Amino acid sequence: MDSGAKHLVELKARYEDLGKARALLSGAERVGSFLQVDTYFSLGERRLKLRAVEGAKEGQLIYYERPDTSAVKESRVLLASLPDAATVREILGQVLPVKAEVRKTREVYRLHGVQIHLDVVTGLGKFL
């Protein structure tokens, strides 16, 4: 998993017809499909989450800054690879309140240097 600072531009949109989205991505490289669990910790206005992937011991700790908007947004992201995500989650849970836990199935595609995610988020719906 990558570590370090990144600058991202992203757009998230509800999109119920993921079959149609897959058809539109027929020329894209399919990177893979994963069950992800993101645990969000309360830090006031700041954002910190731990990302775990089912079946993997490793994970990522992700700190990010971005505006609360449904429009296209820029994010400044700091990533740290974790050799043992479950233990780090347990430690953080002892010192920081857990704000939310989000479970999603994520399909990742790459097309013309752009990474595209098709997400099915438990309790929230389908997104790209």
Coordinates of N, CA and C in Angstrom, one line a residue:
M1 N 0.8 -1.2 0.0 CA 0.0 0.0 0.0 C 0.9 1.2 0.0
D2 N 0.4 2.3 -0.7 CA 1.2 3.5 -0.8 C 1.2 4.3 0.6
S3 N 2.3 5.0 0.8 CA 2.4 5.9 2.0 C 2.8 7.2 1.5
G4 N 2.5 8.2 2.3 CA 2.9 9.6 2.0 C 1.8 10.5 1.7
A5 N 2.2 11.7 1.3 CA 1.2 12.8 1.0 C 0.7 12.7 -0.4
K6 N -0.6 13.0 -0.6 CA -1.2 13.0 -1.9 C -2.1 14.1 -2.0
H7 N -2.3 14.6 -3.3 CA -3.3 15.6 -3.5 C -4.3 15.0 -4.5
L8 N -5.6 14.9 -4.1 CA -6.6 14.3 -4.9 C -7.7 15.2 -5.3
V9 N -8.3 15.0 -6.5 CA -9.5 15.7 -6.9 C -10.5 14.6 -7.1
E10 N -11.7 14.7 -6.4 CA -12.6 13.6 -6.4 C -14.1 14.1 -6.5
L11 N -14.9 13.3 -7.1 CA -16.3 13.5 -7.2 C -17.0 12.2 -6.8
K12 N -17.9 12.3 -5.8 CA -18.7 11.1 -5.4 C -20.1 11.4 -5.8
A13 N -20.8 10.4 -6.4 CA -22.2 10.6 -6.8 C -22.9 9.3 -6.6
R14 N -24.1 9.4 -6.2 CA -25.0 8.2 -6.1 C -25.3 7.8 -7.5
Y15 N -25.2 6.5 -7.7 CA -25.4 5.9 -9.1 C -25.9 4.5 -8.9
E16 N -27.2 4.3 -9.0 CA -27.8 3.0 -8.7 C -27.5 1.9 -9.7
D17 N -27.3 2.3 -11.0 CA -27.1 1.2 -12.0 C -25.6 0.9 -12.3
L18 N -25.0 0.2 -11.4 CA -23.6 -0.2 -11.5 C -23.4 -1.1 -12.7
G19 N -24.4 -1.8 -13.1 CA -24.2 -2.6 -14.4 C -24.0 -1.7 -15.6
K20 N -24.7 -0.6 -15.6 CA -24.5 0.3 -16.7 C -23.1 1.0 -16.6
A21 N -22.7 1.3 -15.4 CA -21.4 1.9 -15.1 C -20.3 0.9 -15.6
R22 N -20.5 -0.4 -15.3 CA -19.5 -1.3 -15.7 C -19.4 -1.4 -17.2
A23 N -20.5 -1.3 -17.9 CA -20.6 -1.4 -19.4 C -19.8 -0.1 -19.9
L24 N -20.0 1.0 -19.3 CA -19.4 2.2 -19.8 C -17.9 2.2 -19.5
L25 N -17.4 1.3 -18.6 CA -16.0 1.2 -18.3 C -15.4 0.0 -19.0
S26 N -16.0 -0.5 -20.0 CA -15.6 -1.8 -20.7 C -14.2 -1.6 -21.2
G27 N -13.7 -0.4 -21.6 CA -12.3 -0.3 -22.0 C -11.3 0.0 -20.9
A28 N -11.8 0.0 -19.7 CA -10.9 0.4 -18.6 C -10.2 -0.9 -18.0
E29 N -9.1 -0.7 -17.4 CA -8.4 -1.8 -16.7 C -9.1 -2.0 -15.3
R30 N -9.6 -3.2 -15.1 CA -10.2 -3.6 -13.8 C -9.1 -4.0 -12.8
V31 N -8.9 -3.2 -11.8 CA -7.8 -3.4 -10.8 C -8.2 -4.5 -9.9
G32 N -9.5 -4.5 -9.4 CA -9.9 -5.5 -8.5 C -11.2 -5.1 -7.7
S33 N -11.6 -6.0 -6.9 CA -12.8 -5.8 -6.0 C -12.4 -6.1 -4.6
F34 N -12.9 -5.3 -3.7 CA -12.5 -5.5 -2.3 C -13.6 -5.2 -1.3
L35 N -13.7 -5.8 -0.2 CA -14.6 -5.5 0.9 C -13.8 -4.6 1.8
Q36 N -14.2 -3.3 1.9 CA -13.4 -2.4 2.8 C -14.2 -2.0 4.0
V37 N -13.6 -1.8 5.1 CA -14.2 -1.3 6.3 C -13.4 0.0 6.7
D38 N -14.1 1.1 6.6 CA -13.4 2.4 7.1 C -14.0 2.8 8.4
T39 N -13.1 2.9 9.4 CA -13.5 3.4 10.7 C -13.0 4.8 10.9
Y40 N -14.0 5.7 11.1 CA -13.8 7.1 11.2 C -13.7 7.5 12.7
F41 N -12.7 8.3 13.0 CA -12.5 8.7 14.4 C -12.8 10.2 14.6
S42 N -13.4 10.6 15.7 CA -13.7 12.0 16.0 C -12.5 12.8 16.3
L43 N -12.3 13.8 15.5 CA -11.2 14.7 15.8 C -11.6 16.2 15.5
G44 N -12.8 16.5 15.9 CA -13.4 17.8 15.6 C -13.5 18.0 14.1
E45 N -12.9 19.1 13.6 CA -13.0 19.4 12.2 C -12.1 18.6 11.3
R46 N -11.1 18.0 11.9 CA -10.1 17.2 11.2 C -10.7 15.8 10.9
R47 N -10.1 15.0 9.9 CA -10.6 13.7 9.5 C -9.5 12.7 9.6
L48 N -9.9 11.6 10.3 CA -8.9 10.5 10.4 C -9.7 9.2 10.3
K49 N -9.3 8.3 9.4 CA -9.9 7.0 9.3 C -8.9 5.9 9.1
L50 N -9.3 4.8 9.5 CA -8.5 3.6 9.4 C -9.2 2.7 8.3
R51 N -8.5 2.3 7.3 CA -9.1 1.5 6.2 C -8.5 0.1 6.3
A52 N -9.4 -0.9 6.4 CA -9.0 -2.3 6.4 C -9.7 -3.0 5.3
V53 N -9.1 -4.0 4.7 CA -9.6 -4.8 3.6 C -9.8 -6.2 4.1
E54 N -11.0 -6.7 3.9 CA -11.3 -8.1 4.4 C -10.3 -9.1 3.8
G55 N -9.8 -9.9 4.7 CA -8.8 -10.9 4.3 C -7.4 -10.5 4.4
A56 N -7.2 -9.2 4.7 CA -5.8 -8.7 4.7 C -5.5 -8.2 6.1
K57 N -4.3 -8.5 6.6 CA -3.9 -8.0 7.9 C -3.5 -6.5 7.9
E58 N -2.9 -6.1 6.7 CA -2.5 -4.8 6.5 C -3.7 -3.8 6.3
G59 N -3.4 -2.6 6.5 CA -4.4 -1.5 6.3 C -3.7 -0.2 6.0
Q60 N -4.5 0.9 6.1 CA -4.0 2.2 6.0 C -4.6 3.1 7.0
L61 N -3.8 4.0 7.5 CA -4.3 5.1 8.4 C -4.3 6.4 7.4
I62 N -5.5 7.0 7.4 CA -5.6 8.1 6.4 C -6.1 9.4 7.1
Y63 N -5.3 10.4 7.0 CA -5.7 11.7 7.5 C -5.9 12.6 6.3
Y64 N -7.1 13.3 6.3 CA -7.3 14.1 5.1 C -8.1 15.4 5.4
E65 N -7.9 16.4 4.6 CA -8.5 17.7 4.7 C -9.2 17.9 3.4
R66 N -10.5 18.2 3.5 CA -11.3 18.5 2.3 C -12.6 19.2 2.8
P67 N -13.2 20.0 1.9 CA -14.4 20.7 2.2 C -15.6 19.7 2.3
D68 N -16.6 20.0 3.1 CA -17.9 19.3 3.1 C -18.8 19.8 2.0
T69 N -18.7 19.1 0.8 CA -19.5 19.5 -0.3 C -19.8 18.3 -1.2
S70 N -20.9 18.4 -1.9 CA -21.2 17.2 -2.8 C -20.6 17.5 -4.2
A71 N -20.0 18.7 -4.4 CA -19.4 19.0 -5.7 C -18.0 18.4 -5.8
V72 N -17.4 18.6 -6.9 CA -16.0 18.2 -7.1 C -15.2 18.9 -6.0
K73 N -14.3 18.1 -5.4 CA -13.5 18.6 -4.3 C -12.1 18.2 -4.4
E74 N -11.2 19.0 -3.9 CA -9.8 18.7 -3.7 C -9.6 18.3 -2.3
S75 N -8.7 17.3 -2.2 CA -8.4 16.8 -0.8 C -6.8 16.7 -0.7
R76 N -6.4 17.0 0.5 CA -5.0 16.8 0.8 C -5.0 15.6 1.7
V77 N -4.3 14.6 1.4 CA -4.3 13.3 2.1 C -3.0 12.9 2.5
L78 N -2.9 12.4 3.7 CA -1.6 11.7 4.2 C -2.0 10.3 4.5
L79 N -1.2 9.4 4.0 CA -1.4 8.0 4.1 C -0.2 7.3 4.8
A80 N -0.6 6.4 5.7 CA 0.4 5.6 6.4 C 0.0 4.1 6.2
S81 N 0.9 3.3 5.7 CA 0.6 1.8 5.6 C 0.8 1.2 7.0
L82 N -0.1 0.3 7.3 CA -0.2 -0.3 8.6 C 0.1 -1.8 8.4
P83 N 1.0 -2.4 9.1 CA 1.2 -3.9 9.0 C 0.2 -4.7 9.8
D84 N -0.5 -4.0 10.7 CA -1.5 -4.7 11.6 C -2.7 -3.8 11.8
A85 N -3.6 -3.7 10.9 CA -4.7 -2.7 11.0 C -5.6 -2.9 12.2
A86 N -5.9 -4.2 12.5 CA -6.8 -4.5 13.7 C -6.2 -4.0 15.0
T87 N -4.9 -4.1 15.2 CA -4.3 -3.7 16.4 C -4.3 -2.1 16.5
V88 N -4.0 -1.5 15.4 CA -4.0 0.0 15.4 C -5.4 0.5 15.6
R89 N -6.4 -0.2 15.0 CA -7.8 0.2 15.3 C -8.2 0.1 16.7
E90 N -7.7 -1.0 17.4 CA -8.0 -1.2 18.8 C -7.4 -0.1 19.6
I91 N -6.1 0.2 19.3 CA -5.4 1.3 20.1 C -6.1 2.6 19.9
L92 N -6.4 3.0 18.6 CA -7.0 4.3 18.4 C -8.4 4.4 19.1
G93 N -9.1 3.2 19.1 CA -10.4 3.2 19.7 C -10.4 3.4 21.2
Q94 N -9.2 3.2 21.8 CA -9.1 3.4 23.2 C -8.9 4.9 23.6
V95 N -8.4 5.7 22.6 CA -8.0 7.1 22.9 C -8.9 8.1 22.1
L96 N -9.5 7.6 21.1 CA -10.4 8.5 20.2 C -11.8 7.9 20.1
P97 N -12.8 8.7 20.2 CA -14.2 8.2 19.9 C -14.3 7.8 18.5
V98 N -15.0 6.6 18.2 CA -15.3 6.2 16.9 C -16.5 6.9 16.4
K99 N -16.4 7.6 15.3 CA -17.5 8.4 14.8 C -18.5 7.6 14.0
A100 N -17.9 6.7 13.2 CA -18.7 5.8 12.3 C -17.8 4.7 11.8
E101 N -18.5 3.7 11.3 CA -17.8 2.6 10.6 C -18.6 2.3 9.3
V102 N -17.9 2.4 8.2 CA -18.6 2.3 6.9 C -18.0 1.0 6.2
R103 N -18.9 0.2 5.8 CA -18.6 -1.0 5.1 C -19.0 -0.9 3.6
K104 N -18.1 -1.2 2.7 CA -18.4 -1.1 1.3 C -17.7 -2.2 0.5
T105 N -18.4 -2.6 -0.6 CA -17.7 -3.4 -1.6 C -17.3 -2.4 -2.7
R106 N -16.0 -2.4 -3.0 CA -15.4 -1.4 -3.9 C -14.8 -2.1 -5.1
E107 N -15.2 -1.8 -6.3 CA -14.6 -2.2 -7.5 C -13.8 -1.0 -8.0
V108 N -12.5 -1.3 -8.4 CA -11.6 -0.3 -8.8 C -11.2 -0.5 -10.3
Y109 N -11.4 0.6 -11.0 CA -11.0 0.6 -12.4 C -10.0 1.7 -12.7
R110 N -9.2 1.6 -13.8 CA -8.3 2.7 -14.2 C -8.5 2.9 -15.7
L111 N -8.7 4.2 -16.0 CA -8.9 4.6 -17.4 C -8.2 5.9 -17.6
H112 N -7.3 6.0 -18.6 CA -6.6 7.2 -18.9 C -6.0 7.9 -17.7
G113 N -5.4 7.2 -16.8 CA -4.8 7.8 -15.6 C -5.7 8.2 -14.5
V114 N -7.0 7.9 -14.7 CA -8.0 8.2 -13.7 C -8.5 6.9 -13.0
Q115 N -8.5 7.0 -11.7 CA -9.0 5.8 -10.9 C -10.5 6.0 -10.7
I116 N -11.3 5.0 -11.0 CA -12.8 5.1 -10.8 C -13.2 4.0 -9.9
H117 N -14.0 4.3 -8.9 CA -14.5 3.4 -7.9 C -16.0 3.2 -8.1
L118 N -16.4 1.9 -8.1 CA -17.9 1.6 -8.0 C -18.1 1.0 -6.6
D119 N -18.9 1.7 -5.8 CA -19.1 1.3 -4.4 C -20.5 0.9 -4.1
V120 N -20.6 -0.2 -3.4 CA -21.9 -0.5 -2.7 C -21.7 -0.4 -1.3
V121 N -22.3 0.7 -0.7 CA -22.0 1.0 0.7 C -23.2 0.6 1.6
T122 N -22.9 -0.3 2.6 CA -24.0 -0.9 3.4 C -24.8 0.3 4.1
G123 N -26.1 0.2 3.9 CA -27.0 1.2 4.5 C -27.1 2.5 3.8
L124 N -26.3 2.8 2.8 CA -26.3 4.1 2.1 C -26.6 4.0 0.6
G125 N -26.2 2.9 -0.1 CA -26.5 2.8 -1.5 C -25.3 2.6 -2.4
K126 N -25.5 2.9 -3.6 CA -24.5 2.6 -4.7 C -23.9 4.0 -5.2
F127 N -22.6 4.0 -5.4 CA -21.9 5.3 -5.7 C -20.8 5.0 -6.7
L128 N -20.4 6.1 -7.4 CA -19.2 6.0 -8.2 C -18.5 7.3 -8.0

